[in-house]
């Protein structure tokens, strides 16, 4: 393991010899683009309509089984 660590440290030493003046730091080698759509507010589904489709609504929310109940 000593040989492997020594080899890694030698490589890091060689990297430190590289002239990086004028090179901007980067976290990615290619430019990133946001591929998501524009976040535009729009009307949502009416609560009463959506809860009307639920098998067991409770207090204005969807009631779901407890994970322990499924075990």
PDB file of N, CA and C in Angstrom:
ATOM      1  N   UNK A   1       0.826  -1.185   0.000  1.00  0.00           N
ATOM      2  CA  UNK A   1       0.000   0.000   0.000  1.00  0.00           C
ATOM      3  C   UNK A   1       0.882   1.264   0.000  1.00  0.00           C
ATOM      4  N   UNK A   2       2.048   1.167   0.606  1.00  0.00           N
ATOM      5  CA  UNK A   2       2.963   2.307   0.647  1.00  0.00           C
ATOM      6  C   UNK A   2       3.383   2.708  -0.766  1.00  0.00           C
ATOM      7  N   UNK A   3       3.626   1.700  -1.608  1.00  0.00           N
ATOM      8  CA  UNK A   3       4.025   1.976  -2.989  1.00  0.00           C
ATOM      9  C   UNK A   3       2.899   2.697  -3.737  1.00  0.00           C
ATOM     10  N   UNK A   4       1.645   2.252  -3.551  1.00  0.00           N
ATOM     11  CA  UNK A   4       0.512   2.877  -4.229  1.00  0.00           C
ATOM     12  C   UNK A   4       0.330   4.330  -3.783  1.00  0.00           C
ATOM     13  N   UNK A   5       0.422   4.567  -2.478  1.00  0.00           N
ATOM     14  CA  UNK A   5       0.279   5.922  -1.966  1.00  0.00           C
ATOM     15  C   UNK A   5       1.410   6.811  -2.470  1.00  0.00           C
ATOM     16  N   UNK A   6       2.601   6.289  -2.513  1.00  0.00           N
ATOM     17  CA  UNK A   6       3.747   7.045  -3.015  1.00  0.00           C
ATOM     18  C   UNK A   6       3.540   7.417  -4.484  1.00  0.00           C
ATOM     19  N   UNK A   7       3.001   6.489  -5.244  1.00  0.00           N
ATOM     20  CA  UNK A   7       2.732   6.741  -6.658  1.00  0.00           C
ATOM     21  C   UNK A   7       1.685   7.848  -6.825  1.00  0.00           C
ATOM     22  N   UNK A   8       0.661   7.823  -5.996  1.00  0.00           N
ATOM     23  CA  UNK A   8      -0.382   8.856  -6.046  1.00  0.00           C
ATOM     24  C   UNK A   8       0.210  10.220  -5.706  1.00  0.00           C
ATOM     25  N   UNK A   9       1.017  10.275  -4.666  1.00  0.00           N
ATOM     26  CA  UNK A   9       1.632  11.546  -4.262  1.00  0.00           C
ATOM     27  C   UNK A   9       2.588  12.064  -5.329  1.00  0.00           C
ATOM     28  N   UNK A  10       3.297  11.168  -5.994  1.00  0.00           N
ATOM     29  CA  UNK A  10       4.177  11.580  -7.094  1.00  0.00           C
ATOM     30  C   UNK A  10       3.354  12.195  -8.228  1.00  0.00           C
ATOM     31  N   UNK A  11       2.239  11.600  -8.510  1.00  0.00           N
ATOM     32  CA  UNK A  11       1.370  12.115  -9.575  1.00  0.00           C
ATOM     33  C   UNK A  11       0.840  13.510  -9.206  1.00  0.00           C
ATOM     34  N   UNK A  12       0.434  13.699  -7.960  1.00  0.00           N
ATOM     35  CA  UNK A  12      -0.047  15.005  -7.502  1.00  0.00           C
ATOM     36  C   UNK A  12       1.070  16.035  -7.616  1.00  0.00           C
ATOM     37  N   UNK A  13       2.289  15.655  -7.290  1.00  0.00           N
ATOM     38  CA  UNK A  13       3.431  16.565  -7.444  1.00  0.00           C
ATOM     39  C   UNK A  13       3.606  16.982  -8.896  1.00  0.00           C
ATOM     40  N   UNK A  14       3.451  16.024  -9.824  1.00  0.00           N
ATOM     41  CA  UNK A  14       3.577  16.353 -11.245  1.00  0.00           C
ATOM     42  C   UNK A  14       2.466  17.299 -11.681  1.00  0.00           C
ATOM     43  N   UNK A  15       1.259  17.100 -11.158  1.00  0.00           N
ATOM     44  CA  UNK A  15       0.147  17.992 -11.499  1.00  0.00           C
ATOM     45  C   UNK A  15       0.392  19.415 -10.998  1.00  0.00           C
ATOM     46  N   UNK A  16       1.029  19.538  -9.843  1.00  0.00           N
ATOM     47  CA  UNK A  16       1.283  20.871  -9.292  1.00  0.00           C
ATOM     48  C   UNK A  16       2.297  21.646 -10.132  1.00  0.00           C
ATOM     49  N   UNK A  17       3.027  20.978 -11.001  1.00  0.00           N
ATOM     50  CA  UNK A  17       3.993  21.648 -11.865  1.00  0.00           C
ATOM     51  C   UNK A  17       3.338  22.278 -13.095  1.00  0.00           C
ATOM     52  N   UNK A  18       2.093  21.944 -13.365  1.00  0.00           N
ATOM     53  CA  UNK A  18       1.401  22.455 -14.550  1.00  0.00           C
ATOM     54  C   UNK A  18       1.062  23.931 -14.355  1.00  0.00           C
ATOM     55  N   UNK A  19       1.334  24.742 -15.388  1.00  0.00           N
ATOM     56  CA  UNK A  19       1.029  26.172 -15.343  1.00  0.00           C
ATOM     57  C   UNK A  19      -0.466  26.362 -15.604  1.00  0.00           C
ATOM     58  N   UNK A  20      -1.198  26.794 -14.594  1.00  0.00           N
ATOM     59  CA  UNK A  20      -2.638  26.998 -14.726  1.00  0.00           C
ATOM     60  C   UNK A  20      -3.016  28.478 -14.676  1.00  0.00           C
ATOM     61  N   UNK A  21      -2.030  29.363 -14.827  1.00  0.00           N
ATOM     62  CA  UNK A  21      -2.344  30.795 -14.860  1.00  0.00           C
ATOM     63  C   UNK A  21      -3.272  31.081 -16.037  1.00  0.00           C
ATOM     64  N   UNK A  22      -4.310  31.837 -15.784  1.00  0.00           N
ATOM     65  CA  UNK A  22      -5.257  32.190 -16.832  1.00  0.00           C
ATOM     66  C   UNK A  22      -6.314  31.136 -17.096  1.00  0.00           C
ATOM     67  N   UNK A  23      -6.269  30.043 -16.378  1.00  0.00           N
ATOM     68  CA  UNK A  23      -7.279  28.993 -16.532  1.00  0.00           C
ATOM     69  C   UNK A  23      -8.313  29.180 -15.437  1.00  0.00           C
ATOM     70  N   UNK A  24      -9.564  29.421 -15.856  1.00  0.00           N
ATOM     71  CA  UNK A  24     -10.613  29.629 -14.864  1.00  0.00           C
ATOM     72  C   UNK A  24     -10.986  28.306 -14.203  1.00  0.00           C
ATOM     73  N   UNK A  25     -11.231  28.355 -12.891  1.00  0.00           N
ATOM     74  CA  UNK A  25     -11.679  27.134 -12.212  1.00  0.00           C
ATOM     75  C   UNK A  25     -13.025  26.672 -12.775  1.00  0.00           C
ATOM     76  N   UNK A  26     -13.220  25.381 -12.813  1.00  0.00           N
ATOM     77  CA  UNK A  26     -14.467  24.831 -13.335  1.00  0.00           C
ATOM     78  C   UNK A  26     -14.844  23.575 -12.573  1.00  0.00           C
ATOM     79  N   UNK A  27     -16.123  23.332 -12.480  1.00  0.00           N
ATOM     80  CA  UNK A  27     -16.569  22.100 -11.832  1.00  0.00           C
ATOM     81  C   UNK A  27     -16.997  21.065 -12.867  1.00  0.00           C
ATOM     82  N   UNK A  28     -17.175  21.508 -14.122  1.00  0.00           N
ATOM     83  CA  UNK A  28     -17.561  20.607 -15.213  1.00  0.00           C
ATOM     84  C   UNK A  28     -16.716  20.924 -16.436  1.00  0.00           C
ATOM     85  N   UNK A  29     -16.421  19.919 -17.211  1.00  0.00           N
ATOM     86  CA  UNK A  29     -15.591  20.131 -18.384  1.00  0.00           C
ATOM     87  C   UNK A  29     -16.398  20.634 -19.579  1.00  0.00           C
ATOM     88  N   UNK A  30     -17.714  20.482 -19.523  1.00  0.00           N
ATOM     89  CA  UNK A  30     -18.581  20.998 -20.585  1.00  0.00           C
ATOM     90  C   UNK A  30     -19.598  21.953 -19.965  1.00  0.00           C
ATOM     91  N   UNK A  31     -20.041  22.956 -20.707  1.00  0.00           N
ATOM     92  CA  UNK A  31     -21.038  23.878 -20.151  1.00  0.00           C
ATOM     93  C   UNK A  31     -22.349  23.157 -19.853  1.00  0.00           C
ATOM     94  N   UNK A  32     -22.982  23.557 -18.759  1.00  0.00           N
ATOM     95  CA  UNK A  32     -24.262  22.961 -18.401  1.00  0.00           C
ATOM     96  C   UNK A  32     -25.398  23.851 -18.883  1.00  0.00           C
ATOM     97  N   UNK A  33     -26.469  23.229 -19.308  1.00  0.00           N
ATOM     98  CA  UNK A  33     -27.656  23.961 -19.717  1.00  0.00           C
ATOM     99  C   UNK A  33     -28.830  23.484 -18.891  1.00  0.00           C
ATOM    100  N   UNK A  34     -29.702  24.411 -18.544  1.00  0.00           N
ATOM    101  CA  UNK A  34     -30.919  24.041 -17.853  1.00  0.00           C
ATOM    102  C   UNK A  34     -31.897  23.522 -18.896  1.00  0.00           C
ATOM    103  N   UNK A  35     -32.223  22.247 -18.821  1.00  0.00           N
ATOM    104  CA  UNK A  35     -33.105  21.644 -19.813  1.00  0.00           C
ATOM    105  C   UNK A  35     -34.550  21.590 -19.337  1.00  0.00           C
ATOM    106  N   UNK A  36     -34.817  22.223 -18.210  1.00  0.00           N
ATOM    107  CA  UNK A  36     -36.176  22.230 -17.691  1.00  0.00           C
ATOM    108  C   UNK A  36     -36.976  23.375 -18.305  1.00  0.00           C
ATOM    109  N   UNK A  37     -38.260  23.229 -18.330  1.00  0.00           N
ATOM    110  CA  UNK A  37     -39.113  24.283 -18.872  1.00  0.00           C
ATOM    111  C   UNK A  37     -39.136  25.471 -17.925  1.00  0.00           C
ATOM    112  N   UNK A  38     -39.566  26.582 -18.423  1.00  0.00           N
ATOM    113  CA  UNK A  38     -39.707  27.784 -17.620  1.00  0.00           C
ATOM    114  C   UNK A  38     -40.734  27.529 -16.514  1.00  0.00           C
ATOM    115  N   UNK A  39     -40.450  27.981 -15.310  1.00  0.00           N
ATOM    116  CA  UNK A  39     -41.362  27.803 -14.183  1.00  0.00           C
ATOM    117  C   UNK A  39     -42.407  28.915 -14.214  1.00  0.00           C
ATOM    118  N   UNK A  40     -43.572  28.586 -14.767  1.00  0.00           N
ATOM    119  CA  UNK A  40     -44.639  29.566 -14.919  1.00  0.00           C
ATOM    120  C   UNK A  40     -45.820  29.119 -14.070  1.00  0.00           C
ATOM    121  N   UNK A  41     -46.313  29.984 -13.172  1.00  0.00           N
ATOM    122  CA  UNK A  41     -47.475  29.600 -12.366  1.00  0.00           C
ATOM    123  C   UNK A  41     -48.703  29.394 -13.254  1.00  0.00           C
ATOM    124  N   UNK A  42     -49.509  28.433 -12.889  1.00  0.00           N
ATOM    125  CA  UNK A  42     -50.756  28.183 -13.613  1.00  0.00           C
ATOM    126  C   UNK A  42     -51.765  27.610 -12.638  1.00  0.00           C
ATOM    127  N   UNK A  43     -53.018  27.678 -12.964  1.00  0.00           N
ATOM    128  CA  UNK A  43     -54.038  27.162 -12.038  1.00  0.00           C
ATOM    129  C   UNK A  43     -53.848  25.667 -11.788  1.00  0.00           C
ATOM    130  N   UNK A  44     -54.090  25.275 -10.567  1.00  0.00           N
ATOM    131  CA  UNK A  44     -53.963  23.854 -10.236  1.00  0.00           C
ATOM    132  C   UNK A  44     -55.348  23.229 -10.153  1.00  0.00           C
ATOM    133  N   UNK A  45     -55.366  21.923  -9.963  1.00  0.00           N
ATOM    134  CA  UNK A  45     -56.618  21.191  -9.849  1.00  0.00           C
ATOM    135  C   UNK A  45     -57.343  21.613  -8.579  1.00  0.00           C
ATOM    136  N   UNK A  46     -58.617  21.778  -8.667  1.00  0.00           N
ATOM    137  CA  UNK A  46     -59.425  22.156  -7.519  1.00  0.00           C
ATOM    138  C   UNK A  46     -59.353  21.062  -6.443  1.00  0.00           C
ATOM    139  N   UNK A  47     -59.152  21.486  -5.189  1.00  0.00           N
ATOM    140  CA  UNK A  47     -59.001  20.538  -4.081  1.00  0.00           C
ATOM    141  C   UNK A  47     -60.217  19.626  -3.938  1.00  0.00           C
ATOM    142  N   UNK A  48     -61.392  20.181  -4.041  1.00  0.00           N
ATOM    143  CA  UNK A  48     -62.607  19.369  -3.879  1.00  0.00           C
ATOM    144  C   UNK A  48     -62.737  18.324  -4.981  1.00  0.00           C
ATOM    145  N   UNK A  49     -62.356  18.688  -6.192  1.00  0.00           N
ATOM    146  CA  UNK A  49     -62.415  17.724  -7.298  1.00  0.00           C
ATOM    147  C   UNK A  49     -61.418  16.595  -7.061  1.00  0.00           C
ATOM    148  N   UNK A  50     -60.180  16.935  -6.704  1.00  0.00           N
ATOM    149  CA  UNK A  50     -59.171  15.893  -6.515  1.00  0.00           C
ATOM    150  C   UNK A  50     -59.496  15.015  -5.313  1.00  0.00           C
ATOM    151  N   UNK A  51     -59.956  15.613  -4.213  1.00  0.00           N
ATOM    152  CA  UNK A  51     -60.312  14.798  -3.046  1.00  0.00           C
ATOM    153  C   UNK A  51     -61.570  13.985  -3.301  1.00  0.00           C
ATOM    154  N   UNK A  52     -62.409  14.440  -4.219  1.00  0.00           N
ATOM    155  CA  UNK A  52     -63.605  13.676  -4.579  1.00  0.00           C
ATOM    156  C   UNK A  52     -63.270  12.354  -5.227  1.00  0.00           C
ATOM    157  N   UNK A  53     -62.069  12.243  -5.795  1.00  0.00           N
ATOM    158  CA  UNK A  53     -61.625  11.000  -6.430  1.00  0.00           C
ATOM    159  C   UNK A  53     -60.891  10.075  -5.453  1.00  0.00           C
ATOM    160  N   UNK A  54     -60.581  10.582  -4.258  1.00  0.00           N
ATOM    161  CA  UNK A  54     -59.826   9.791  -3.282  1.00  0.00           C
ATOM    162  C   UNK A  54     -60.734   8.775  -2.600  1.00  0.00           C
ATOM    163  N   UNK A  55     -60.236   7.566  -2.343  1.00  0.00           N
ATOM    164  CA  UNK A  55     -61.068   6.551  -1.694  1.00  0.00           C
ATOM    165  C   UNK A  55     -61.367   6.870  -0.232  1.00  0.00           C
ATOM    166  N   UNK A  56     -60.476   7.606   0.451  1.00  0.00           N
ATOM    167  CA  UNK A  56     -60.683   7.855   1.877  1.00  0.00           C
ATOM    168  C   UNK A  56     -60.087   9.210   2.293  1.00  0.00           C
ATOM    169  N   UNK A  57     -60.664  10.342   1.825  1.00  0.00           N
ATOM    170  CA  UNK A  57     -60.116  11.640   2.200  1.00  0.00           C
ATOM    171  C   UNK A  57     -60.386  11.951   3.672  1.00  0.00           C
ATOM    172  N   UNK A  58     -59.547  12.802   4.261  1.00  0.00           N
ATOM    173  CA  UNK A  58     -59.737  13.176   5.665  1.00  0.00           C
ATOM    174  C   UNK A  58     -59.230  14.592   5.883  1.00  0.00           C
ATOM    175  N   UNK A  59     -60.058  15.454   6.423  1.00  0.00           N
ATOM    176  CA  UNK A  59     -59.676  16.820   6.797  1.00  0.00           C
ATOM    177  C   UNK A  59     -58.978  17.571   5.666  1.00  0.00           C
ATOM    178  N   UNK A  60     -59.497  17.487   4.461  1.00  0.00           N
ATOM    179  CA  UNK A  60     -58.942  18.222   3.340  1.00  0.00           C
ATOM    180  C   UNK A  60     -57.643  17.653   2.800  1.00  0.00           C
ATOM    181  N   UNK A  61     -57.336  16.394   3.099  1.00  0.00           N
ATOM    182  CA  UNK A  61     -56.097  15.775   2.638  1.00  0.00           C
ATOM    183  C   UNK A  61     -56.368  14.341   2.197  1.00  0.00           C
ATOM    184  N   UNK A  62     -55.390  13.738   1.540  1.00  0.00           N
ATOM    185  CA  UNK A  62     -55.487  12.337   1.158  1.00  0.00           C
ATOM    186  C   UNK A  62     -55.057  11.478   2.337  1.00  0.00           C
ATOM    187  N   UNK A  63     -55.865  10.502   2.699  1.00  0.00           N
ATOM    188  CA  UNK A  63     -55.480   9.561   3.749  1.00  0.00           C
ATOM    189  C   UNK A  63     -54.877   8.344   3.052  1.00  0.00           C
ATOM    190  N   UNK A  64     -53.699   7.933   3.538  1.00  0.00           N
ATOM    191  CA  UNK A  64     -53.018   6.770   2.963  1.00  0.00           C
ATOM    192  C   UNK A  64     -52.700   5.787   4.079  1.00  0.00           C
ATOM    193  N   UNK A  65     -52.581   4.517   3.739  1.00  0.00           N
ATOM    194  CA  UNK A  65     -52.267   3.521   4.777  1.00  0.00           C
ATOM    195  C   UNK A  65     -50.877   3.756   5.378  1.00  0.00           C
ATOM    196  N   UNK A  66     -50.748   3.440   6.631  1.00  0.00           N
ATOM    197  CA  UNK A  66     -49.456   3.510   7.314  1.00  0.00           C
ATOM    198  C   UNK A  66     -48.552   2.428   6.764  1.00  0.00           C
ATOM    199  N   UNK A  67     -47.236   2.694   6.623  1.00  0.00           N
ATOM    200  CA  UNK A  67     -46.318   1.642   6.152  1.00  0.00           C
ATOM    201  C   UNK A  67     -46.326   0.419   7.084  1.00  0.00           C
ATOM    202  N   UNK A  68     -46.537   0.627   8.377  1.00  0.00           N
ATOM    203  CA  UNK A  68     -46.569  -0.505   9.308  1.00  0.00           C
ATOM    204  C   UNK A  68     -47.793  -1.373   9.058  1.00  0.00           C
ATOM    205  N   UNK A  69     -48.884  -0.778   8.559  1.00  0.00           N
ATOM    206  CA  UNK A  69     -50.111  -1.535   8.311  1.00  0.00           C
ATOM    207  C   UNK A  69     -49.931  -2.523   7.171  1.00  0.00           C
ATOM    208  N   UNK A  70     -49.003  -2.239   6.245  1.00  0.00           N
ATOM    209  CA  UNK A  70     -48.778  -3.109   5.099  1.00  0.00           C
ATOM    210  C   UNK A  70     -47.906  -4.311   5.447  1.00  0.00           C
ATOM    211  N   UNK A  71     -47.140  -4.231   6.510  1.00  0.00           N
ATOM    212  CA  UNK A  71     -46.200  -5.304   6.847  1.00  0.00           C
ATOM    213  C   UNK A  71     -46.861  -6.516   7.410  1.00  0.00           C
TER     214      UNK A  71
END
